[in-house]
mmCIF file of C-alpha atoms in Angstrom:
data_model
loop_
_atom_site.group_PDB
_atom_site.id
_atom_site.type_symbol
_atom_site.label_atom_id
_atom_site.label_comp_id
_atom_site.label_asym_id
_atom_site.label_seq_id
_atom_site.Cartn_x
_atom_site.Cartn_y
_atom_site.Cartn_z
ATOM 1 C CA UNK A 28 -29.176 33.732 -40.603
ATOM 2 C CA UNK A 29 -28.623 30.186 -42.725
ATOM 3 C CA UNK A 30 -28.960 28.344 -39.929
ATOM 4 C CA UNK A 31 -32.293 29.292 -39.207
ATOM 5 C CA UNK A 32 -33.521 29.208 -42.620
ATOM 6 C CA UNK A 33 -31.981 25.907 -42.596
ATOM 7 C CA UNK A 34 -33.737 24.190 -39.211
ATOM 8 C CA UNK A 35 -36.846 25.946 -40.766
ATOM 9 C CA UNK A 36 -36.501 23.771 -44.508
ATOM 10 C CA UNK A 37 -35.441 20.929 -42.244
ATOM 11 C CA UNK A 38 -38.992 20.660 -40.049
ATOM 12 C CA UNK A 39 -40.884 21.673 -43.371
ATOM 13 C CA UNK A 40 -39.699 18.487 -44.950
ATOM 14 C CA UNK A 41 -39.757 16.393 -41.943
ATOM 15 C CA UNK A 42 -43.810 17.677 -41.686
ATOM 16 C CA UNK A 43 -44.430 16.504 -45.105
ATOM 17 C CA UNK A 44 -42.517 13.389 -44.882
ATOM 18 C CA UNK A 45 -44.864 12.767 -41.652
ATOM 19 C CA UNK A 46 -47.964 13.717 -43.909
ATOM 20 C CA UNK A 47 -47.459 11.745 -46.772
ATOM 21 C CA UNK A 48 -48.333 8.564 -44.732
ATOM 22 C CA UNK A 49 -51.350 9.647 -43.829
ATOM 23 C CA UNK A 50 -52.206 11.360 -46.897
ATOM 24 C CA UNK A 51 -51.707 7.967 -48.863
ATOM 25 C CA UNK A 52 -53.738 6.291 -46.029
ATOM 26 C CA UNK A 53 -56.729 8.804 -46.828
ATOM 27 C CA UNK A 54 -56.856 8.270 -50.389
ATOM 28 C CA UNK A 55 -56.696 3.976 -49.994
ATOM 29 C CA UNK A 56 -59.532 4.399 -47.286
ATOM 30 C CA UNK A 57 -61.486 6.382 -49.358
ATOM 31 C CA UNK A 58 -61.091 4.199 -52.749
ATOM 32 C CA UNK A 59 -61.912 1.094 -50.525
ATOM 33 C CA UNK A 60 -65.054 3.062 -49.347
ATOM 34 C CA UNK A 61 -65.587 3.433 -53.404
ATOM 35 C CA UNK A 62 -65.553 -0.320 -53.949
ATOM 36 C CA UNK A 63 -67.316 -1.502 -51.048
ATOM 37 C CA UNK A 64 -70.110 0.633 -51.238
ATOM 38 C CA UNK A 65 -70.663 -0.690 -55.308
ATOM 39 C CA UNK A 66 -70.031 -3.924 -54.583
ATOM 40 C CA UNK A 67 -72.548 -3.830 -52.081
ATOM 41 C CA UNK A 68 -74.874 -2.168 -54.096
ATOM 42 C CA UNK A 69 -74.809 -5.084 -56.446
ATOM 43 C CA UNK A 70 -76.014 -6.873 -52.832
ATOM 44 C CA UNK A 71 -79.032 -4.854 -52.681
ATOM 45 C CA UNK A 72 -79.778 -5.261 -55.890
ATOM 46 C CA UNK A 73 -79.706 -8.832 -55.283
ATOM 47 C CA UNK A 74 -82.222 -8.485 -52.429
ATOM 48 C CA UNK A 75 -84.966 -6.073 -54.498
ATOM 49 C CA UNK A 76 -84.891 -9.588 -57.072
ATOM 50 C CA UNK A 77 -85.158 -11.738 -54.830
ATOM 51 C CA UNK A 78 -88.535 -9.949 -53.429
ATOM 52 C CA UNK A 79 -89.612 -8.994 -49.698
ATOM 53 C CA UNK A 80 -90.567 -12.042 -48.687
ATOM 54 C CA UNK A 81 -87.907 -14.109 -49.087
ATOM 55 C CA UNK A 82 -85.155 -12.003 -48.864
ATOM 56 C CA UNK A 83 -85.925 -9.219 -46.644
ATOM 57 C CA UNK A 84 -86.351 -9.086 -43.036
ATOM 58 C CA UNK A 85 -90.298 -8.810 -41.742
ATOM 59 C CA UNK A 86 -91.527 -9.379 -45.746
ATOM 60 C CA UNK A 87 -93.279 -12.745 -44.682
ATOM 61 C CA UNK A 88 -96.372 -13.110 -42.589
ATOM 62 C CA UNK A 89 -94.921 -16.032 -41.261
ATOM 63 C CA UNK A 90 -91.891 -18.442 -41.398
ATOM 64 C CA UNK A 91 -93.430 -20.647 -43.671
ATOM 65 C CA UNK A 92 -94.446 -18.464 -46.056
ATOM 66 C CA UNK A 93 -91.130 -17.454 -46.631
ATOM 67 C CA UNK A 94 -89.290 -20.606 -46.887
ATOM 68 C CA UNK A 95 -92.061 -21.257 -49.664
ATOM 69 C CA UNK A 96 -90.389 -18.288 -51.452
ATOM 70 C CA UNK A 97 -87.132 -18.924 -51.254
ATOM 71 C CA UNK A 98 -86.805 -21.299 -53.921
ATOM 72 C CA UNK A 99 -87.915 -19.600 -56.684
ATOM 73 C CA UNK A 100 -85.657 -16.425 -55.365
ATOM 74 C CA UNK A 101 -82.195 -18.616 -54.335
ATOM 75 C CA UNK A 102 -80.553 -16.912 -57.481
ATOM 76 C CA UNK A 103 -80.980 -13.626 -56.705
ATOM 77 C CA UNK A 104 -80.402 -14.496 -53.033
ATOM 78 C CA UNK A 105 -77.047 -16.071 -54.051
ATOM 79 C CA UNK A 106 -75.611 -13.180 -56.040
ATOM 80 C CA UNK A 107 -76.512 -11.134 -53.142
ATOM 81 C CA UNK A 108 -74.331 -13.059 -50.985
ATOM 82 C CA UNK A 109 -71.554 -13.307 -53.035
ATOM 83 C CA UNK A 110 -71.110 -9.497 -53.528
ATOM 84 C CA UNK A 111 -72.166 -8.408 -50.049
ATOM 85 C CA UNK A 112 -69.538 -10.351 -48.330
ATOM 86 C CA UNK A 113 -66.225 -9.208 -49.695
ATOM 87 C CA UNK A 114 -68.538 -6.028 -49.553
ATOM 88 C CA UNK A 115 -69.297 -5.457 -46.149
ATOM 89 C CA UNK A 116 -65.526 -6.969 -45.075
ATOM 90 C CA UNK A 117 -64.197 -3.608 -47.257
ATOM 91 C CA UNK A 118 -66.703 -1.282 -45.792
ATOM 92 C CA UNK A 119 -65.919 -2.129 -42.461
ATOM 93 C CA UNK A 120 -62.228 -1.855 -43.200
ATOM 94 C CA UNK A 121 -62.319 0.780 -44.771
ATOM 95 C CA UNK A 122 -64.593 2.738 -42.289
ATOM 96 C CA UNK A 123 -61.952 1.691 -39.200
ATOM 97 C CA UNK A 124 -58.966 3.197 -41.632
ATOM 98 C CA UNK A 125 -61.497 6.515 -42.106
ATOM 99 C CA UNK A 126 -62.254 6.818 -37.973
ATOM 100 C CA UNK A 127 -58.865 7.190 -37.784
ATOM 101 C CA UNK A 128 -57.458 9.790 -38.978
ATOM 102 C CA UNK A 129 -55.892 13.165 -37.322
ATOM 103 C CA UNK A 130 -58.104 16.223 -36.281
ATOM 104 C CA UNK A 131 -61.539 14.985 -37.182
ATOM 105 C CA UNK A 132 -64.439 15.772 -35.635
ATOM 106 C CA UNK A 133 -65.313 12.976 -32.396
ATOM 107 C CA UNK A 134 -68.472 12.373 -33.997
ATOM 108 C CA UNK A 135 -67.252 11.977 -37.839
ATOM 109 C CA UNK A 136 -64.783 9.297 -36.019
ATOM 110 C CA UNK A 137 -68.001 7.885 -34.439
ATOM 111 C CA UNK A 138 -70.258 7.468 -37.880
ATOM 112 C CA UNK A 139 -67.155 5.678 -39.363
ATOM 113 C CA UNK A 140 -66.390 3.485 -36.497
ATOM 114 C CA UNK A 141 -70.363 2.671 -36.713
ATOM 115 C CA UNK A 142 -69.575 1.646 -39.972
ATOM 116 C CA UNK A 143 -67.380 -0.508 -39.145
ATOM 117 C CA UNK A 144 -69.758 -2.260 -36.997
ATOM 118 C CA UNK A 145 -72.519 -2.163 -39.767
ATOM 119 C CA UNK A 146 -70.224 -4.119 -41.738
ATOM 120 C CA UNK A 147 -69.109 -6.846 -39.548
ATOM 121 C CA UNK A 148 -72.835 -7.550 -38.879
ATOM 122 C CA UNK A 149 -74.227 -7.086 -42.808
ATOM 123 C CA UNK A 150 -71.253 -9.882 -43.011
ATOM 124 C CA UNK A 151 -72.918 -11.967 -41.247
ATOM 125 C CA UNK A 152 -76.861 -11.411 -42.604
ATOM 126 C CA UNK A 153 -75.250 -11.527 -46.313
ATOM 127 C CA UNK A 154 -73.981 -15.162 -45.190
ATOM 128 C CA UNK A 155 -77.826 -16.358 -43.713
ATOM 129 C CA UNK A 156 -79.418 -14.858 -47.435
ATOM 130 C CA UNK A 157 -77.566 -17.067 -49.721
ATOM 131 C CA UNK A 158 -75.306 -19.263 -47.722
ATOM 132 C CA UNK A 159 -77.519 -20.792 -44.760
ATOM 133 C CA UNK A 160 -81.729 -19.783 -46.077
ATOM 134 C CA UNK A 161 -81.804 -21.499 -49.358
ATOM 135 C CA UNK A 162 -80.147 -24.556 -48.691
ATOM 136 C CA UNK A 163 -82.651 -24.567 -45.126
ATOM 137 C CA UNK A 164 -85.886 -24.084 -47.533
ATOM 138 C CA UNK A 165 -84.752 -26.961 -50.003
ATOM 139 C CA UNK A 166 -83.734 -29.191 -46.714
ATOM 140 C CA UNK A 167 -87.456 -31.055 -46.209
ATOM 141 C CA UNK A 168 -89.619 -30.999 -43.255
ATOM 142 C CA UNK A 169 -86.708 -31.813 -41.059
ATOM 143 C CA UNK A 170 -85.104 -28.314 -41.408
ATOM 144 C CA UNK A 171 -88.495 -26.296 -40.989
ATOM 145 C CA UNK A 172 -87.061 -25.256 -37.419
ATOM 146 C CA UNK A 173 -83.871 -24.529 -38.354
ATOM 147 C CA UNK A 174 -85.307 -22.262 -41.025
ATOM 148 C CA UNK A 175 -87.026 -20.728 -38.589
ATOM 149 C CA UNK A 176 -84.286 -19.819 -36.213
ATOM 150 C CA UNK A 177 -81.977 -19.054 -38.749
ATOM 151 C CA UNK A 178 -84.345 -16.596 -40.059
ATOM 152 C CA UNK A 179 -84.651 -14.953 -37.395
ATOM 153 C CA UNK A 180 -81.228 -14.687 -36.483
ATOM 154 C CA UNK A 181 -81.456 -13.037 -40.069
ATOM 155 C CA UNK A 182 -84.183 -10.533 -39.548
ATOM 156 C CA UNK A 183 -82.986 -9.654 -36.151
ATOM 157 C CA UNK A 184 -79.552 -8.959 -37.561
ATOM 158 C CA UNK A 185 -81.056 -6.866 -40.629
ATOM 159 C CA UNK A 186 -83.187 -4.652 -38.177
ATOM 160 C CA UNK A 187 -79.855 -4.232 -36.263
ATOM 161 C CA UNK A 188 -77.743 -3.244 -39.051
ATOM 162 C CA UNK A 189 -80.115 -0.715 -40.582
ATOM 163 C CA UNK A 190 -80.538 1.167 -36.927
ATOM 164 C CA UNK A 191 -77.195 1.122 -36.113
ATOM 165 C CA UNK A 192 -76.305 2.120 -40.204
ATOM 166 C CA UNK A 193 -78.941 4.455 -39.640
ATOM 167 C CA UNK A 194 -76.980 6.411 -36.678
ATOM 168 C CA UNK A 195 -73.790 6.390 -38.232
ATOM 169 C CA UNK A 196 -75.545 7.982 -41.259
ATOM 170 C CA UNK A 197 -77.132 10.342 -38.912
ATOM 171 C CA UNK A 198 -73.104 11.115 -37.339
ATOM 172 C CA UNK A 199 -71.382 11.601 -41.005
ATOM 173 C CA UNK A 200 -73.554 14.133 -41.943
ATOM 174 C CA UNK A 201 -74.246 16.440 -38.831
ATOM 175 C CA UNK A 202 -70.459 16.290 -38.251
ATOM 176 C CA UNK A 203 -68.911 19.819 -37.992
ATOM 177 C CA UNK A 204 -66.993 19.406 -41.747
ATOM 178 C CA UNK A 205 -66.041 17.493 -44.300
ATOM 179 C CA UNK A 206 -69.229 16.234 -45.761
ATOM 180 C CA UNK A 207 -68.474 16.115 -49.288
ATOM 181 C CA UNK A 208 -70.468 18.854 -51.671
ATOM 182 C CA UNK A 209 -73.763 17.459 -52.559
ATOM 183 C CA UNK A 210 -74.158 14.268 -50.485
ATOM 184 C CA UNK A 211 -74.913 15.326 -46.921
ATOM 185 C CA UNK A 212 -78.856 15.794 -47.337
ATOM 186 C CA UNK A 213 -78.731 12.272 -48.725
ATOM 187 C CA UNK A 214 -77.127 10.798 -45.969
ATOM 188 C CA UNK A 215 -78.899 12.585 -43.852
ATOM 189 C CA UNK A 216 -82.307 11.146 -45.581
ATOM 190 C CA UNK A 217 -81.130 7.691 -45.281
ATOM 191 C CA UNK A 218 -79.539 7.697 -41.634
ATOM 192 C CA UNK A 219 -83.019 9.088 -40.416
ATOM 193 C CA UNK A 220 -84.960 6.539 -42.711
ATOM 194 C CA UNK A 221 -82.735 3.646 -41.210
ATOM 195 C CA UNK A 222 -82.599 4.537 -37.777
ATOM 196 C CA UNK A 223 -87.017 4.569 -38.018
ATOM 197 C CA UNK A 224 -86.811 1.428 -40.031
ATOM 198 C CA UNK A 225 -84.422 -0.607 -38.308
ATOM 199 C CA UNK A 226 -86.181 0.677 -34.870
ATOM 200 C CA UNK A 227 -89.515 -0.374 -36.093
ATOM 201 C CA UNK A 228 -88.096 -3.864 -36.509
ATOM 202 C CA UNK A 229 -86.518 -3.927 -33.545
ATOM 203 C CA UNK A 230 -89.369 -3.816 -32.115
ATOM 204 C CA UNK A 231 -91.592 -6.004 -34.119
ATOM 205 C CA UNK A 232 -93.560 -3.844 -36.435
ATOM 206 C CA UNK A 233 -91.565 -4.305 -39.940
ATOM 207 C CA UNK A 234 -90.711 -2.067 -42.804
ATOM 208 C CA UNK A 235 -89.637 -4.221 -45.336
ATOM 209 C CA UNK A 236 -89.682 -1.719 -47.658
ATOM 210 C CA UNK A 237 -88.576 0.889 -45.811
ATOM 211 C CA UNK A 238 -85.729 -0.875 -44.489
ATOM 212 C CA UNK A 239 -84.278 -2.027 -48.062
ATOM 213 C CA UNK A 240 -84.352 1.819 -48.929
ATOM 214 C CA UNK A 241 -82.498 2.778 -46.015
ATOM 215 C CA UNK A 242 -80.024 0.452 -46.641
ATOM 216 C CA UNK A 243 -80.061 1.308 -50.059
ATOM 217 C CA UNK A 244 -79.892 5.237 -49.794
ATOM 218 C CA UNK A 245 -76.908 4.536 -47.507
ATOM 219 C CA UNK A 246 -74.811 2.584 -49.703
ATOM 220 C CA UNK A 247 -75.366 5.193 -52.896
ATOM 221 C CA UNK A 248 -74.438 8.207 -50.183
ATOM 222 C CA UNK A 249 -71.359 6.145 -49.357
ATOM 223 C CA UNK A 250 -70.095 5.500 -52.792
ATOM 224 C CA UNK A 251 -70.840 9.383 -53.015
ATOM 225 C CA UNK A 252 -68.385 10.168 -50.455
ATOM 226 C CA UNK A 253 -65.873 7.919 -51.199
ATOM 227 C CA UNK A 254 -66.012 8.531 -55.207
ATOM 228 C CA UNK A 255 -65.271 12.424 -54.271
ATOM 229 C CA UNK A 256 -62.596 11.781 -51.500
ATOM 230 C CA UNK A 257 -60.990 9.343 -53.788
ATOM 231 C CA UNK A 258 -60.987 12.255 -56.621
ATOM 232 C CA UNK A 259 -59.804 15.005 -54.455
ATOM 233 C CA UNK A 260 -56.661 12.743 -53.022
ATOM 234 C CA UNK A 261 -55.596 12.096 -56.019
#
């Protein structure tokens, strides 16, 4: 009897030791999700204050109009870039860590992998918005063609990131189990709006306000999920 009890206790201890690194990784992943989402919320504010003409895809009637509006918005665009670039990297890392947790539905893992892709796409977008577009807008007539090319890339990647972010939100919101209480509906709404706005943009029907709203709602939902996940694992 004592031998059997000793064997059982040893097995339980080994199981707890094996689970400890996974619990620590989950705690760190949710903390990174919260930090990254808060940083990108600052980016969303920067985009909003910069205005749709200068800083939103399809926000201007032409590249010339967008270029003309950029100098006045350059400071806010730079703020969006400074907060967004590290925030996007943190979100991508958090997404990869959360996607690799054991025992979760495949749909949930796919949602987190999609979030990691979104982070990498928006890393390029947020680099363009502050580090590339303003200097080209101020570069004189010779930089007009370069600005048009960079702006076209910015618009396309922004729409693609919004669309994939919508898919990520839908996958996470509709996955069986694992949704923090109260945050599932917001994630689902962000997902639906992201798919519609991002898809419309990719097909040439730009919806700048809907696009910005979809990204902001997704980031708010991610911040909520990160907070709940981190708090519950402390």
